[in-house]
Amino acid sequence: MSLPVLNQRFRTWWQPRRGLAIAEACVIGLVAALSAVLLKVGSGWLGTWRVHSTSLLPVWLALPMVGLVLGFVAGTLVERLAPEASGSGIPQVKATLANVPIRLSWRVAGVKLLSAIITIGSGMTLGRQGPTVQVGASLAAGMSRSFPTSPDHRRQMIAAGAGAGLAAAFNAPIAGVLFIVEELLHDLSGLTLGTAIIASFIGGVISRLLGGGSLDLNLRLVQSTSQFSIPEIPFFLVLGILAGLLGALFNRGIIFSIKCYQRLHISLPLRVALAGFISGVVVAMLPASFRDNTGLREYVITGVAHPSVAAIAFGAQFILTLVAFGSGAPGGLFAPSLILGSCLGHIIGVFEFYITGAGSPTTYALAGMGGFFSAVSKVPITAIVIVFEMTTDFNLVLPLMIVCVAAYLVAEKAVPGSLYEKLLELKGITLTKEVAVEGALTKLTAKDVMQERVETLDAQMSLEEVMQAFARSHHRGFPVVEDNKLVGIVTQTDLLKIRDRNLASDLSLKEIMTAVPMTVTPIHTLSNVLYLLDRYQISRLPVVDGRKLIGIITRADIIRAEADHLNADDRKPKLRPEPSYVVYQTRSPSIGRGRLLVPVANPETAAILLQMATAIARDRHYEIECIQVILVSRHSSPSETHVRTAKSRRLLRKAEVLAKKWRIPLHTQIRVTHDVAQAILETINEQHIDLILMGWKGSTSTPGRIFGNVVDTIIRQATCEVVLVKLGKTQEDAGTPGRGDNGNLSQALFASSSTPHSFNRWLVPMAGGPNSRVAIKLLPALVTLGNDPKIRLTQVFKPSELQPNMTVLENAIRQLMRRRELSSTVVAFPVQANSVAEGVIKLVKTEGYDVVVVGASREGLLQQAIQGNIPEAIASGVESTVILVRSAINS
């Protein structure tokens, strides 16, 4: 049997069937438990060594030094090997399960395990439960990635791994299952529950067998002293309210601490090292019992601690946890939450005992653990079950329910939302609520998917003007307006009827349009819109508010909306990119009438682009803004990433020399970003750019894009004028460029280029639209780049047109002649061809034009090739330089 056949049979067998999912859940539970035990033993051994070091060295020296060194080592491991392993790990798992592309793998699991051992062993007040959740999820993700499973199956296995990790860390398998349902997946399907239960059960059992218990409490002591009576309910309510308020303050403190570290602009290793040093200094000043977090928790829970000790422990743990977690150190918040809750509960329990003479501080300490945990993590059911499973004390159930529910309600009122989602938002990730795919047609309205920019025709247009409008557009129909009110609609079918009946060509549009067309309002659902389209066999419907036309909706718009839902685009969280960061800039006096932006990336073409920018700036009295963009990984913050700017600064300094020579104000900047287009758009908005000049290589390999991701985005979103340049092949023997005074500019700029381009013969196709006029306005500046330049204006006519209308060409010539400084030769000739692109390409190839200048709208530039993209076809079809011009957009 051949290898491909065996491989196919294996893939057929290895499908996400229920039996296979159960077997996989068993393996996941086993490995998650082993990792939890290893994490506990490793961090415990390292912590013991840290405490023992205080007997060899002075405590004020040993603890800060251990925290500093081990913190730096842990931070370095995370930053160099797996940036996803920073922090608690639960936000990363939550994001992955919400289809955010955050990597979870065996490598992440290994780095998280080792770095968490080092961090917790260094003495920082962080827990091992959060890291265990991420380790279990990462191991499950690595296992599911090794085999061809479906995305849903993979999500279920990752959730099972997370639950198994939590179950193993707390010896609480039921809590592991509830954590999946309550916080991670919000899914109660049979397969999800089945795999979660099995993985959590095996994780909890293996962890208990291998000695990986969570609290290691003297359970007999706890059970014999815990009690509850009805008169204590007010005290438990007070405990719940205080836990909710302090838990909300704790969550705010976590966010504040993270933002404070970000303002320091230092690397992760230095942040974690600083947190370890601060933790060591503070703990060194506290009593010796504070050096062991587990021992401190047991000391408080058993009820023998004095209230003042519990108060000091609460304050110290509160502050040190904020210091440690805010640094990005790999560690969780579960254990610190339990310690804080036990301290708070102990204080309330002692207070209650002094007043009533009854009750047990131990009961309050345990109830406080659940309450503070519920307030911080916003998972009250999981909190109740965790404490109950750790103690197996039924007397705690009612106090736990009172405290946990009260704490959750108060915390949610004070600081709404999940802490994990807020942590993700700091990284630019927003988790959105799911929208049912099958409800897309009933939940979305016409306003949600309609096209707001609508091309319309005036009711008084002649038939000839209407036919020209259809010839210039790819649309098959237009709304007809009169006094800005919708009065009808005209389609290609209406024009065919006129032709078939041989009616007079002097008819007006109002006489041939379909009056009183079928319309919809913005609140019509897509199901209603689709019904009308099918019922009347039409392809588009105007969207009106009263009689005012506000949009149009087509079948394609509805299909696109349904496809977005089927592809889970609406359910996937939207990544909100972090703003770009300026690492270098120079400023000149702001004395220009406007500002021109030039992004430079390729040193070989930068000189040519700067040449064009300088010519335009001199003509319009603009300032030039020159920008270099440096891309960094999305796992690192642009404001915190170390980058090298030497090459970029050298390139920008060349631009400064040229601008200084010609007395043009030039500003430069280097931005660090996750997205080049985003950085450019931010610059356009911040610096009030009037025109952007950027290069294009002439082709793109990105599916669904016309010019490429960056250029398409700039064309679509930039509000200023856009000039896109595709440089043609260089001319070795082009002669000395330049003429007169302006020629010196060209010569100086080309001095750095060994292969100058020729800019002598210019071809400008005209269509009569506003973008053609913008292109004409640029010509007087651009032609100064050539040596005795010659300009030909042309308009493409169909072979069927015997007498072409020369009005557009005549108007363009008059517009050029108004520029007195323009001494170039200007001629205008029409050309016959089946299409604009075909006519222009033929002219360039037969008559050898050096430059083609094309004016086009945003829609024309981004029009898909299936409809015929004229600007892109021209740019790709000739070897000459092509300059595409798009006018400014009124925002």
PDB file of C-alpha atoms in Angstrom, residues 315-416:
ATOM      1  CA  GLY A 315      -1.775  45.689  52.682  1.00  0.00           C
ATOM      2  CA  ALA A 316       1.570  44.135  51.758  1.00  0.00           C
ATOM      3  CA  GLN A 317       0.050  41.463  49.518  1.00  0.00           C
ATOM      4  CA  PHE A 318      -2.218  44.025  47.842  1.00  0.00           C
ATOM      5  CA  ILE A 319       0.627  46.372  46.899  1.00  0.00           C
ATOM      6  CA  LEU A 320       3.216  43.715  46.050  1.00  0.00           C
ATOM      7  CA  THR A 321       0.778  41.883  43.773  1.00  0.00           C
ATOM      8  CA  LEU A 322       0.126  45.088  41.843  1.00  0.00           C
ATOM      9  CA  VAL A 323       3.871  45.696  41.558  1.00  0.00           C
ATOM     10  CA  ALA A 324       4.593  42.146  40.371  1.00  0.00           C
ATOM     11  CA  PHE A 325       1.661  41.618  37.999  1.00  0.00           C
ATOM     12  CA  GLY A 326       1.930  45.023  36.352  1.00  0.00           C
ATOM     13  CA  SER A 327       5.474  44.228  35.230  1.00  0.00           C
ATOM     14  CA  GLY A 328       4.263  41.421  32.971  1.00  0.00           C
ATOM     15  CA  ALA A 329       5.916  38.718  35.085  1.00  0.00           C
ATOM     16  CA  PRO A 330       4.613  35.206  34.327  1.00  0.00           C
ATOM     17  CA  GLY A 331       2.317  34.557  37.245  1.00  0.00           C
ATOM     18  CA  GLY A 332      -1.369  34.531  38.117  1.00  0.00           C
ATOM     19  CA  LEU A 333      -3.814  36.339  40.373  1.00  0.00           C
ATOM     20  CA  PHE A 334      -5.698  33.367  41.833  1.00  0.00           C
ATOM     21  CA  ALA A 335      -3.358  32.727  44.780  1.00  0.00           C
ATOM     22  CA  PRO A 336      -2.943  36.426  45.690  1.00  0.00           C
ATOM     23  CA  SER A 337      -6.748  36.811  45.546  1.00  0.00           C
ATOM     24  CA  LEU A 338      -7.173  33.919  47.959  1.00  0.00           C
ATOM     25  CA  ILE A 339      -4.583  35.314  50.384  1.00  0.00           C
ATOM     26  CA  LEU A 340      -6.150  38.779  50.298  1.00  0.00           C
ATOM     27  CA  GLY A 341      -9.600  37.299  50.805  1.00  0.00           C
ATOM     28  CA  SER A 342      -8.469  35.173  53.735  1.00  0.00           C
ATOM     29  CA  CYS A 343      -6.863  38.199  55.440  1.00  0.00           C
ATOM     30  CA  LEU A 344      -9.992  40.298  54.939  1.00  0.00           C
ATOM     31  CA  GLY A 345     -12.251  37.482  56.125  1.00  0.00           C
ATOM     32  CA  HIS A 346     -10.095  36.873  59.192  1.00  0.00           C
ATOM     33  CA  ILE A 347     -10.345  40.546  60.183  1.00  0.00           C
ATOM     34  CA  ILE A 348     -14.157  40.540  59.819  1.00  0.00           C
ATOM     35  CA  GLY A 349     -14.383  37.204  61.661  1.00  0.00           C
ATOM     36  CA  VAL A 350     -12.407  38.490  64.650  1.00  0.00           C
ATOM     37  CA  PHE A 351     -14.516  41.663  64.662  1.00  0.00           C
ATOM     38  CA  GLU A 352     -17.701  39.551  64.659  1.00  0.00           C
ATOM     39  CA  PHE A 353     -16.342  37.372  67.480  1.00  0.00           C
ATOM     40  CA  TYR A 354     -15.621  40.415  69.643  1.00  0.00           C
ATOM     41  CA  ILE A 355     -19.186  41.692  69.144  1.00  0.00           C
ATOM     42  CA  THR A 356     -21.252  38.486  69.449  1.00  0.00           C
ATOM     43  CA  GLY A 357     -18.859  36.086  71.131  1.00  0.00           C
ATOM     44  CA  ALA A 358     -19.770  33.472  68.539  1.00  0.00           C
ATOM     45  CA  GLY A 359     -18.621  32.480  65.093  1.00  0.00           C
ATOM     46  CA  SER A 360     -15.282  31.283  63.781  1.00  0.00           C
ATOM     47  CA  PRO A 361     -12.599  33.462  62.131  1.00  0.00           C
ATOM     48  CA  THR A 362     -11.640  30.421  60.069  1.00  0.00           C
ATOM     49  CA  THR A 363     -15.086  30.315  58.453  1.00  0.00           C
ATOM     50  CA  TYR A 364     -14.845  33.997  57.607  1.00  0.00           C
ATOM     51  CA  ALA A 365     -11.322  33.568  56.241  1.00  0.00           C
ATOM     52  CA  LEU A 366     -12.439  30.775  53.912  1.00  0.00           C
ATOM     53  CA  ALA A 367     -15.567  32.677  52.859  1.00  0.00           C
ATOM     54  CA  GLY A 368     -13.435  35.758  52.260  1.00  0.00           C
ATOM     55  CA  MET A 369     -11.168  33.731  49.980  1.00  0.00           C
ATOM     56  CA  GLY A 370     -14.091  32.878  47.742  1.00  0.00           C
ATOM     57  CA  GLY A 371     -15.521  36.404  47.899  1.00  0.00           C
ATOM     58  CA  PHE A 372     -12.311  38.204  46.890  1.00  0.00           C
ATOM     59  CA  PHE A 373     -11.653  35.625  44.177  1.00  0.00           C
ATOM     60  CA  SER A 374     -15.193  36.167  42.846  1.00  0.00           C
ATOM     61  CA  ALA A 375     -14.771  39.965  42.855  1.00  0.00           C
ATOM     62  CA  VAL A 376     -11.470  39.867  40.970  1.00  0.00           C
ATOM     63  CA  SER A 377     -12.183  37.135  38.419  1.00  0.00           C
ATOM     64  CA  LYS A 378     -15.969  37.714  38.105  1.00  0.00           C
ATOM     65  CA  VAL A 379     -16.683  33.962  38.333  1.00  0.00           C
ATOM     66  CA  PRO A 380     -18.830  33.522  41.499  1.00  0.00           C
ATOM     67  CA  ILE A 381     -19.884  29.925  40.836  1.00  0.00           C
ATOM     68  CA  THR A 382     -16.302  28.821  40.209  1.00  0.00           C
ATOM     69  CA  ALA A 383     -15.171  30.649  43.361  1.00  0.00           C
ATOM     70  CA  ILE A 384     -17.755  28.866  45.504  1.00  0.00           C
ATOM     71  CA  VAL A 385     -16.869  25.451  44.130  1.00  0.00           C
ATOM     72  CA  ILE A 386     -13.081  25.954  44.372  1.00  0.00           C
ATOM     73  CA  VAL A 387     -13.151  26.714  48.096  1.00  0.00           C
ATOM     74  CA  PHE A 388     -15.688  23.980  48.750  1.00  0.00           C
ATOM     75  CA  GLU A 389     -13.648  21.362  46.853  1.00  0.00           C
ATOM     76  CA  MET A 390     -10.453  22.366  48.646  1.00  0.00           C
ATOM     77  CA  THR A 391     -12.053  22.053  52.094  1.00  0.00           C
ATOM     78  CA  THR A 392     -14.921  19.546  51.466  1.00  0.00           C
ATOM     79  CA  ASP A 393     -16.813  21.356  54.243  1.00  0.00           C
ATOM     80  CA  PHE A 394     -20.570  21.595  53.679  1.00  0.00           C
ATOM     81  CA  ASN A 395     -20.891  24.159  56.478  1.00  0.00           C
ATOM     82  CA  LEU A 396     -19.072  26.609  54.198  1.00  0.00           C
ATOM     83  CA  VAL A 397     -21.532  26.408  51.323  1.00  0.00           C
ATOM     84  CA  LEU A 398     -24.077  28.980  52.551  1.00  0.00           C
ATOM     85  CA  PRO A 399     -21.467  31.511  53.799  1.00  0.00           C
ATOM     86  CA  LEU A 400     -19.597  31.094  50.534  1.00  0.00           C
ATOM     87  CA  MET A 401     -22.723  31.694  48.480  1.00  0.00           C
ATOM     88  CA  ILE A 402     -23.617  34.845  50.438  1.00  0.00           C
ATOM     89  CA  VAL A 403     -20.130  36.337  50.298  1.00  0.00           C
ATOM     90  CA  CYS A 404     -19.312  35.352  46.692  1.00  0.00           C
ATOM     91  CA  VAL A 405     -22.577  36.596  45.207  1.00  0.00           C
ATOM     92  CA  ALA A 406     -22.503  39.848  47.179  1.00  0.00           C
ATOM     93  CA  ALA A 407     -18.858  40.461  46.239  1.00  0.00           C
ATOM     94  CA  TYR A 408     -19.556  39.756  42.565  1.00  0.00           C
ATOM     95  CA  LEU A 409     -22.564  42.105  42.406  1.00  0.00           C
ATOM     96  CA  VAL A 410     -20.712  44.946  44.160  1.00  0.00           C
ATOM     97  CA  ALA A 411     -17.543  44.528  42.051  1.00  0.00           C
ATOM     98  CA  GLU A 412     -19.516  44.372  38.817  1.00  0.00           C
ATOM     99  CA  LYS A 413     -21.382  47.536  39.774  1.00  0.00           C
ATOM    100  CA  ALA A 414     -18.179  49.372  40.731  1.00  0.00           C
ATOM    101  CA  VAL A 415     -15.986  48.200  37.838  1.00  0.00           C
ATOM    102  CA  PRO A 416     -18.082  46.497  35.127  1.00  0.00           C
TER     103      PRO A 416
END
